[in-house]
Amino acid sequence: MKIAVIGGGGVRSVFLAKSIAARAQELKIDKLIFMDNDEKKLNIYGVMAKKTSNLICPALDFEITTDAKHAVRDADYVITTIRVGGDDMRVKDERIALGMGVLGQETTGAAGLSFAMRSISALAEYCELIKKYAKKGCKVFNFTNPAGVVSQTLRDMGYDFTYGICDAPSGMLRSFEKLYGAKEGSAKGEIYGLNHLSYFTSIKIDGKEMINEIIENDEAYEKTDLRYFEKDLLKNRKAVLNEYLYYFYYREKAVDNILKAEKTRGEQIAEINKKMTAELEKVDIENDFETALKIFERWYGERENNYMASETGVKRKEPWKFDIFGKDDGGYAGVALKFIEIAISGKKDSMILCVPNNGAIDGLRDNDVVEITCDIDRNGAVPHHFGKVDEQNLELIRRVKNYERLASEAIRNKSHEKAIEALTLHPLVNSYSLAKALTDKYIEHNKKYTGEWK
């Protein structure tokens, strides 16, 4: 089996390589290729990924390349994780919105539209190459943000072999396993909503329903990403919330905290990545991999410990370590590998993916891409049927899904008018005048990548 990664020069490539290499023999993966059009980063983070893979599974044929056609040729699965324009464009995306008092955050905030403007055309080109050169039936796992808008748009463009993936729901389940001292994989969740806007209605650990216990457990608000919420909110919603719902339920706090912070999250990441890359450039990674890993661990640890800190005022307390041979939590590679594991087993199992609704949630269209627990087999994913869901939760979901539908239409048709409609409806913008001003700025900001809009 061959897996190709588009965006293999990203700073998280080492994690991807570790996860895949650790399970390569079990899943019969014999070829892994990381592709990136940024040769400098590929020769740092791609090489680190290759060294990691070789240490864990020397038998795995690992290659790095800048040739996308070569990367996807005869691939069984493709993972896409690209950042068109790099960290600096993200910083500007977010600052444009913040300059108008609007949340900029690149997935849930207004900046997501700008990021999607750049990402979609590039991803569509890769999807065309995959249709032409990959194996018949090749599936694409998209991790490029904003996953909700991107997944919706790719499906609207006819790329029905694409699945949106996110490690936030699985990461939250893993945090509950750790909280209760349960083994990895013992927590199962029933979740519905959209990417970064989803609600767990059931969490079972070793088959026992735990959701009410988790909601009432004060320790969960200290040791997991429930730290961003008040207990009363979860009790009111009768659900465990995706951590990104913080931006919707605490909108004014998020904006105020970011504006008061010295740096936005995007600025923190851009600065950390630049410093880390500059240090790694001076290291002979092939012959002094240990030094490279120490540099990577130090800088990436700083990045992890500051996750959502600017927005919430809460820093993670757990020290971050990277152990090549340590137990792997999987991250977003783990989501893709879980799909592969189920598909090749011939059995049916469940996992959380971004797929078309197809009647799973009442009040949404069949072609609306939702984040939901699915049954998986070798043919694909079938979402669990939730039917009628909580009215307040559905109201927020429908509002954001309307934004995503319009954003998809705007990007596909380069429509200025539809982009304004999309941002006007976005609950974190909620203003025609702001939407119009933001759209004008984002179209100008992205002209180099998208050309002229109508």
Coordinates of C-alpha atoms in Angstrom, one line a residue:
M1 CA 0.0 0.0 0.0
K2 CA 1.2 3.5 -0.9
I3 CA 0.3 6.6 1.1
A4 CA 1.2 10.1 -0.2
V5 CA 1.3 13.3 1.9
I6 CA 0.8 16.6 0.1
G7 CA 2.3 19.2 2.4
G8 CA 5.0 17.0 3.7
G9 CA 7.4 19.9 4.4
G10 CA 5.2 21.2 7.2
V11 CA 6.5 21.4 10.8
R12 CA 4.1 18.6 11.8
S13 CA 5.5 16.2 9.3
V14 CA 7.6 14.4 11.9
F15 CA 4.4 13.4 13.8
L16 CA 2.8 12.1 10.6
A17 CA 5.9 10.0 9.8
K18 CA 6.0 8.6 13.3
S19 CA 2.3 7.6 13.3
I20 CA 2.4 6.0 9.9
A21 CA 5.8 4.2 10.3
A22 CA 4.7 2.8 13.7
R23 CA 1.8 1.0 12.0
A24 CA 3.2 0.4 8.6
Q25 CA 3.8 -3.3 8.9
E26 CA 0.5 -3.9 10.7
L27 CA -1.4 -2.1 7.9
K28 CA 0.8 -3.4 5.1
I29 CA 2.0 0.1 4.1
D30 CA 5.2 -0.3 2.1
K31 CA 5.5 3.0 0.4
L32 CA 5.3 6.5 1.9
I33 CA 6.1 9.7 0.0
F34 CA 6.0 13.2 1.3
M35 CA 5.6 16.0 -1.2
D36 CA 6.0 19.8 -0.8
N37 CA 6.5 22.6 -3.2
D38 CA 8.7 24.4 -0.6
E39 CA 12.0 22.8 -1.1
K40 CA 13.7 24.5 1.8
K41 CA 11.1 23.2 4.3
L42 CA 11.0 19.8 2.7
N43 CA 14.8 19.5 3.2
I44 CA 14.4 20.2 6.9
Y45 CA 11.0 18.8 8.1
G46 CA 10.7 16.3 5.3
V47 CA 14.2 15.0 6.0
M48 CA 13.4 14.8 9.7
A49 CA 10.3 12.9 8.9
K50 CA 12.3 10.5 6.8
K51 CA 14.8 9.9 9.6
T52 CA 12.0 9.3 12.0
S53 CA 10.4 6.8 9.7
N54 CA 13.7 5.0 9.1
L55 CA 14.3 4.6 12.8
I56 CA 10.9 3.2 13.5
C57 CA 10.4 1.0 10.5
P58 CA 13.5 0.7 8.3
A59 CA 11.6 -1.6 5.8
L60 CA 9.2 1.3 4.9
D61 CA 10.2 2.9 1.6
F62 CA 10.1 6.6 2.4
E63 CA 10.7 9.3 -0.2
I64 CA 10.5 13.1 -0.3
T65 CA 9.8 15.0 -3.5
T66 CA 8.6 18.3 -5.0
D67 CA 6.9 16.5 -7.8
A68 CA 3.1 16.2 -7.0
K69 CA 2.4 13.9 -10.0
H70 CA 5.1 11.5 -8.9
A71 CA 3.9 11.6 -5.3
V72 CA 0.3 10.6 -6.1
R73 CA 1.0 8.1 -8.8
D74 CA -0.5 4.7 -7.8
A75 CA -1.3 6.0 -4.3
D76 CA -4.0 4.1 -2.3
Y77 CA -4.5 7.0 0.1
V78 CA -3.5 10.7 0.1
I79 CA -3.3 13.1 3.0
T80 CA -3.5 16.8 2.2
T81 CA -2.2 19.3 4.7
I82 CA -1.1 22.5 2.9
R83 CA -0.8 26.2 3.9
V84 CA -0.9 28.3 0.8
G85 CA 0.9 31.6 1.5
G86 CA 2.6 30.3 4.6
D87 CA 2.4 31.5 8.2
D88 CA 2.7 35.2 7.2
M89 CA -0.5 35.2 5.2
R90 CA -2.3 33.6 8.1
V91 CA -1.1 36.4 10.4
K92 CA -2.4 39.0 7.9
D93 CA -5.7 37.1 7.5
E94 CA -6.3 37.3 11.2
R95 CA -5.1 40.9 11.7
I96 CA -7.4 42.2 9.0
A97 CA -10.4 40.9 10.9
L98 CA -9.1 41.9 14.3
G99 CA -8.6 45.4 12.9
M100 CA -12.4 45.6 12.6
G101 CA -13.0 44.1 16.0
V102 CA -14.0 40.7 14.5
L103 CA -12.5 37.4 15.6
G104 CA -9.9 36.4 13.0
Q105 CA -9.1 32.8 14.1
E106 CA -8.2 30.9 10.9
T107 CA -10.8 28.1 11.2
T108 CA -13.9 29.4 13.0
G109 CA -13.3 33.2 12.5
A110 CA -13.6 35.4 9.5
A111 CA -10.0 34.7 8.5
G112 CA -11.1 31.2 7.5
L113 CA -12.7 32.5 4.4
S114 CA -9.5 34.2 3.3
F115 CA -7.5 31.0 4.0
A116 CA -10.0 28.9 2.0
M117 CA -9.8 31.3 -0.9
R118 CA -6.1 30.4 -1.3
S119 CA -6.4 26.7 -0.5
I120 CA -9.3 25.5 -2.7
S121 CA -7.7 26.1 -6.1
A122 CA -4.5 24.4 -5.0
L123 CA -6.4 21.4 -3.5
A124 CA -8.5 21.1 -6.7
E125 CA -5.3 20.8 -8.8
Y126 CA -4.1 18.0 -6.5
C127 CA -7.5 16.3 -6.7
E128 CA -7.3 16.4 -10.5
L129 CA -3.9 14.7 -10.4
I130 CA -5.2 12.1 -8.0
K131 CA -8.1 11.3 -10.3
K132 CA -5.7 10.9 -13.1
Y133 CA -2.7 9.1 -11.6
A134 CA -3.6 7.6 -8.2
K135 CA -5.1 4.1 -7.9
K136 CA -8.8 3.7 -8.7
G137 CA -10.7 4.1 -5.5
C138 CA -8.0 6.3 -3.9
K139 CA -9.3 8.2 -0.9
V140 CA -8.1 11.7 0.1
F141 CA -8.1 12.8 3.8
N142 CA -8.0 16.6 3.9
F143 CA -6.6 18.2 7.0
T144 CA -6.1 21.7 5.3
N145 CA -8.0 24.4 7.3
P146 CA -10.6 25.6 7.5
A147 CA -11.7 21.9 7.2
G148 CA -15.4 22.7 7.2
V149 CA -15.4 25.2 4.3
V150 CA -12.7 23.2 2.4
S151 CA -14.4 19.9 2.8
Q152 CA -17.8 21.4 1.7
T153 CA -16.2 23.1 -1.3
L154 CA -14.3 20.0 -2.5
R155 CA -17.5 17.9 -2.3
D156 CA -19.4 20.6 -4.1
M157 CA -16.8 20.5 -6.9
G158 CA -17.5 16.8 -7.3
Y159 CA -14.5 15.3 -5.5
D160 CA -16.5 12.7 -3.6
F161 CA -13.4 10.7 -2.7
T162 CA -12.4 13.4 -0.2
Y163 CA -13.0 13.3 3.5
G164 CA -12.4 16.0 6.0
I165 CA -10.4 14.9 9.1
C166 CA -9.6 16.6 12.4
D167 CA -7.9 15.4 15.5
A168 CA -9.8 17.6 17.9
P169 CA -12.6 15.1 18.7
S170 CA -10.3 12.1 18.9
G171 CA -7.9 14.1 21.0
M172 CA -10.6 15.0 23.4
L173 CA -11.7 11.4 23.7
R174 CA -8.0 10.5 24.4
S175 CA -7.8 13.1 27.1
F176 CA -10.8 11.5 28.9
E177 CA -9.1 8.1 28.7
K178 CA -6.1 9.6 30.4
L179 CA -8.3 11.3 33.0
Y180 CA -9.9 8.0 34.0
G181 CA -6.7 5.8 33.5
A182 CA -8.4 3.9 30.7
K183 CA -6.5 2.3 27.8
E184 CA -6.1 4.1 24.5
G185 CA -9.0 3.4 22.2
S186 CA -11.4 2.5 25.0
A187 CA -13.4 5.8 24.6
K188 CA -16.1 6.0 22.0
G189 CA -18.1 9.1 21.2
E190 CA -21.4 10.0 19.5
I191 CA -20.9 13.4 18.0
Y192 CA -22.7 15.6 15.6
G193 CA -22.2 19.1 14.1
L194 CA -19.7 20.8 11.9
N195 CA -15.9 20.8 12.0
H196 CA -14.8 22.8 15.1
L197 CA -18.5 23.2 16.0
S198 CA -19.6 19.8 17.2
Y199 CA -21.3 18.3 20.3
F200 CA -20.7 14.9 22.0
T201 CA -24.0 13.5 23.1
S202 CA -22.5 10.2 24.4
I203 CA -19.0 9.2 25.6
K204 CA -18.5 5.6 26.6
I205 CA -15.3 4.3 28.2
D206 CA -15.0 0.6 28.1
G207 CA -18.7 0.4 27.2
K208 CA -19.9 2.5 30.2
E209 CA -21.7 5.8 29.5
M210 CA -19.6 8.6 31.1
I211 CA -20.9 11.8 29.6
N212 CA -22.7 13.0 32.8
E213 CA -19.8 12.0 35.0
I214 CA -17.4 13.9 32.7
I215 CA -19.6 17.0 32.7
E216 CA -19.8 17.0 36.6
N217 CA -16.1 16.1 37.1
D218 CA -14.2 19.3 38.3
E219 CA -10.9 17.6 37.4
A220 CA -12.0 17.4 33.7
Y221 CA -12.0 21.3 33.7
E222 CA -8.4 21.3 34.9
K223 CA -6.8 18.4 32.9
T224 CA -8.7 18.4 29.6
D225 CA -9.8 21.0 27.0
L226 CA -13.0 21.4 28.9
R227 CA -10.8 24.0 30.7
Y228 CA -12.1 26.6 28.3
F229 CA -15.7 26.2 29.5
E230 CA -17.8 26.7 32.5
K231 CA -19.6 23.6 33.9
D232 CA -23.0 25.4 33.7
L233 CA -22.7 25.8 29.9
L234 CA -22.1 22.0 29.4
K235 CA -25.0 21.2 31.7
N236 CA -27.2 23.6 29.8
R237 CA -26.2 22.1 26.5
K238 CA -26.4 18.5 27.8
A239 CA -23.3 17.8 25.8
V240 CA -19.5 17.9 25.8
L241 CA -18.3 20.7 23.5
N242 CA -15.6 20.8 20.9
E243 CA -13.0 23.2 22.3
Y244 CA -13.4 25.5 19.3
L245 CA -17.0 26.3 20.5
Y246 CA -15.2 28.6 22.9
Y247 CA -15.1 31.1 20.2
F248 CA -18.9 31.1 19.8
Y249 CA -20.0 30.9 23.4
Y250 CA -17.3 33.3 24.7
R251 CA -17.0 35.5 21.6
E252 CA -16.4 38.8 23.3
K253 CA -13.9 37.3 25.7
A254 CA -12.0 35.7 22.9
V255 CA -11.7 39.0 20.9
D256 CA -10.8 41.0 24.0
N257 CA -8.2 38.5 25.1
I258 CA -6.6 38.4 21.6
L259 CA -6.5 42.2 21.3
K260 CA -4.9 42.5 24.8
A261 CA -2.4 39.8 24.1
E262 CA 1.1 40.7 22.9
K263 CA 0.7 38.3 19.9
T264 CA -2.1 36.5 18.1
R265 CA -1.9 32.7 17.8
G266 CA -0.9 33.1 14.2
E267 CA 1.9 35.5 15.2
Q268 CA 3.1 33.1 17.9
I269 CA 3.3 30.2 15.4
A270 CA 4.9 32.3 12.7
E271 CA 7.6 33.5 15.1
I272 CA 8.2 30.0 16.6
N273 CA 8.4 28.4 13.2
K274 CA 10.8 31.0 11.8
K275 CA 13.2 30.6 14.8
M276 CA 13.0 26.8 14.7
T277 CA 13.6 26.7 11.0
A278 CA 16.5 29.1 11.3
E279 CA 18.2 26.9 13.9
L280 CA 17.5 23.7 12.1
E281 CA 19.0 25.1 8.9
K282 CA 22.4 25.1 10.6
V283 CA 22.2 21.4 11.6
D284 CA 23.3 18.5 9.5
I285 CA 20.1 16.6 10.0
E286 CA 21.3 13.4 8.3
N287 CA 24.3 13.1 10.6
D288 CA 23.2 14.9 13.7
F289 CA 19.6 14.0 14.1
E290 CA 19.7 14.1 17.9
T291 CA 20.5 17.8 17.9
A292 CA 17.8 18.5 15.3
L293 CA 15.2 16.7 17.5
K294 CA 16.2 18.7 20.6
I295 CA 15.7 21.9 18.7
F296 CA 12.4 20.7 17.4
E297 CA 11.1 19.5 20.8
R298 CA 12.0 22.8 22.5
W299 CA 10.3 25.1 19.9
Y300 CA 7.3 22.8 19.3
G301 CA 6.8 22.4 23.0
E302 CA 6.5 26.2 23.3
R303 CA 3.9 26.1 20.5
E304 CA 1.9 23.4 22.2
N305 CA 1.9 25.0 25.6
N306 CA 0.5 28.2 24.2
Y307 CA -2.4 26.5 22.3
M308 CA -5.4 28.8 22.6
A309 CA -3.7 30.8 25.4
S310 CA -4.0 34.2 23.7
E311 CA -7.7 33.7 23.2
T312 CA -8.6 32.1 26.5
G313 CA -6.0 33.4 28.9
V314 CA -5.4 29.7 29.9
K315 CA -2.1 27.9 29.2
R316 CA -1.7 24.2 29.1
K317 CA 0.2 23.0 32.1
E318 CA 1.4 19.6 31.0
P319 CA 5.1 19.5 29.8
W320 CA 5.4 18.6 26.1
K321 CA 7.8 15.9 25.1
F322 CA 8.5 14.2 21.8
D323 CA 9.7 10.6 22.0
I324 CA 10.1 8.9 18.6
F325 CA 9.7 5.4 20.1
G326 CA 7.1 6.4 22.7
K327 CA 3.4 5.5 22.5
D328 CA 1.8 7.5 19.7
D329 CA -1.5 9.3 20.3
G330 CA -1.9 9.4 16.5
G331 CA -3.1 13.0 15.9
Y332 CA -4.6 13.5 12.5
A333 CA -2.6 10.7 11.0
G334 CA -4.2 8.5 13.5
V335 CA -7.7 9.5 12.1
A336 CA -6.6 8.5 8.6
L337 CA -5.0 5.3 9.8
K338 CA -8.1 4.3 11.8
F339 CA -10.0 4.6 8.5
I340 CA -7.5 2.5 6.7
E341 CA -7.4 -0.1 9.5
I342 CA -11.2 -0.6 9.3
A343 CA -11.3 -0.6 5.5
I344 CA -8.7 -3.4 5.2
S345 CA -10.1 -5.5 8.0
G346 CA -13.3 -6.2 6.2
K347 CA -15.2 -5.4 9.4
K348 CA -17.4 -2.5 10.3
D349 CA -16.4 0.1 13.0
S350 CA -17.1 3.7 13.8
M351 CA -15.0 6.9 13.8
I352 CA -15.5 10.7 13.5
L353 CA -15.2 12.2 10.0
C354 CA -16.4 15.2 7.9
V355 CA -18.9 13.7 5.4
P356 CA -22.1 14.6 3.7
N357 CA -25.1 14.6 6.0
N358 CA -27.4 12.4 3.9
G359 CA -30.3 12.7 6.4
A360 CA -28.3 12.1 9.5
I361 CA -29.2 15.4 11.2
D362 CA -32.8 16.7 10.6
G363 CA -32.8 20.3 9.4
L364 CA -29.7 20.1 7.3
R365 CA -29.4 19.3 3.6
D366 CA -28.2 15.9 2.4
N367 CA -25.1 17.4 0.7
D368 CA -24.2 19.5 3.8
V369 CA -20.8 18.3 5.0
V370 CA -21.0 17.6 8.7
E371 CA -18.6 16.4 11.4
I372 CA -20.2 13.2 12.8
T373 CA -19.7 9.7 14.1
C374 CA -19.7 7.3 11.1
D375 CA -19.8 3.6 10.4
I376 CA -16.8 2.8 8.2
D377 CA -16.2 -0.1 5.9
R378 CA -14.1 -0.6 2.7
N379 CA -16.7 1.3 0.7
G380 CA -16.6 4.5 2.7
A381 CA -18.4 6.2 5.6
V382 CA -22.1 6.2 6.6
P383 CA -23.0 8.8 9.2
H384 CA -24.9 7.8 12.3
H385 CA -28.5 8.9 12.3
F386 CA -29.2 11.6 15.0
G387 CA -32.5 12.8 13.6
K388 CA -33.9 15.7 15.6
V389 CA -31.2 17.3 17.7
D390 CA -31.2 20.0 20.4
E391 CA -32.8 23.1 18.9
Q392 CA -30.3 25.6 20.2
N393 CA -27.4 23.6 19.0
L394 CA -29.0 23.1 15.6
E395 CA -29.6 26.9 15.3
L396 CA -25.9 27.6 15.6
I397 CA -25.0 24.7 13.3
R398 CA -27.4 25.8 10.6
R399 CA -26.2 29.4 10.8
V400 CA -22.6 28.4 10.3
K401 CA -23.5 25.8 7.7
N402 CA -25.3 28.5 5.7
Y403 CA -22.1 30.5 5.9
E404 CA -20.1 27.5 4.6
R405 CA -22.5 26.9 1.7
L406 CA -22.2 30.5 0.6
A407 CA -18.5 30.5 1.1
S408 CA -18.2 27.4 -1.1
E409 CA -20.3 29.1 -3.8
A410 CA -18.3 32.3 -3.5
I411 CA -14.9 30.6 -3.9
R412 CA -16.0 28.3 -6.7
N413 CA -17.4 31.2 -8.7
K414 CA -15.1 34.0 -7.4
S415 CA -18.2 35.8 -6.5
H416 CA -17.8 39.0 -4.5
E417 CA -21.5 39.2 -3.7
K418 CA -21.7 35.6 -2.3
A419 CA -18.6 36.2 -0.2
I420 CA -20.4 39.2 1.4
E421 CA -23.5 37.1 2.0
A422 CA -21.4 34.4 3.6
L423 CA -19.7 36.7 6.1
T424 CA -22.9 38.6 6.8
L425 CA -24.4 35.4 8.0
H426 CA -21.4 34.2 10.0
P427 CA -22.3 34.5 13.7
L428 CA -18.9 35.9 14.5
V429 CA -19.3 38.7 12.0
N430 CA -23.1 39.2 11.9
S431 CA -23.0 42.5 10.0
Y432 CA -23.4 43.5 6.3
S433 CA -21.1 46.5 6.6
L434 CA -18.3 44.5 8.3
A435 CA -18.8 41.6 5.8
K436 CA -18.5 44.0 2.8
A437 CA -15.3 45.7 4.2
L438 CA -13.8 42.3 5.1
T439 CA -14.6 40.8 1.7
D440 CA -13.0 43.8 -0.1
K441 CA -9.9 43.4 1.9
Y442 CA -9.6 39.7 1.6
I443 CA -10.1 39.7 -2.2
E444 CA -7.3 42.3 -2.5
H445 CA -5.1 40.4 0.1
N446 CA -5.4 37.2 -2.0
K447 CA -5.2 38.6 -5.5
K448 CA -1.8 37.1 -6.1
Y449 CA -3.2 33.6 -5.4
T450 CA -6.8 33.9 -6.7
G451 CA -6.7 36.5 -9.4
E452 CA -9.7 38.8 -10.1
W453 CA -13.1 38.2 -8.5
K454 CA -16.5 39.2 -10.0

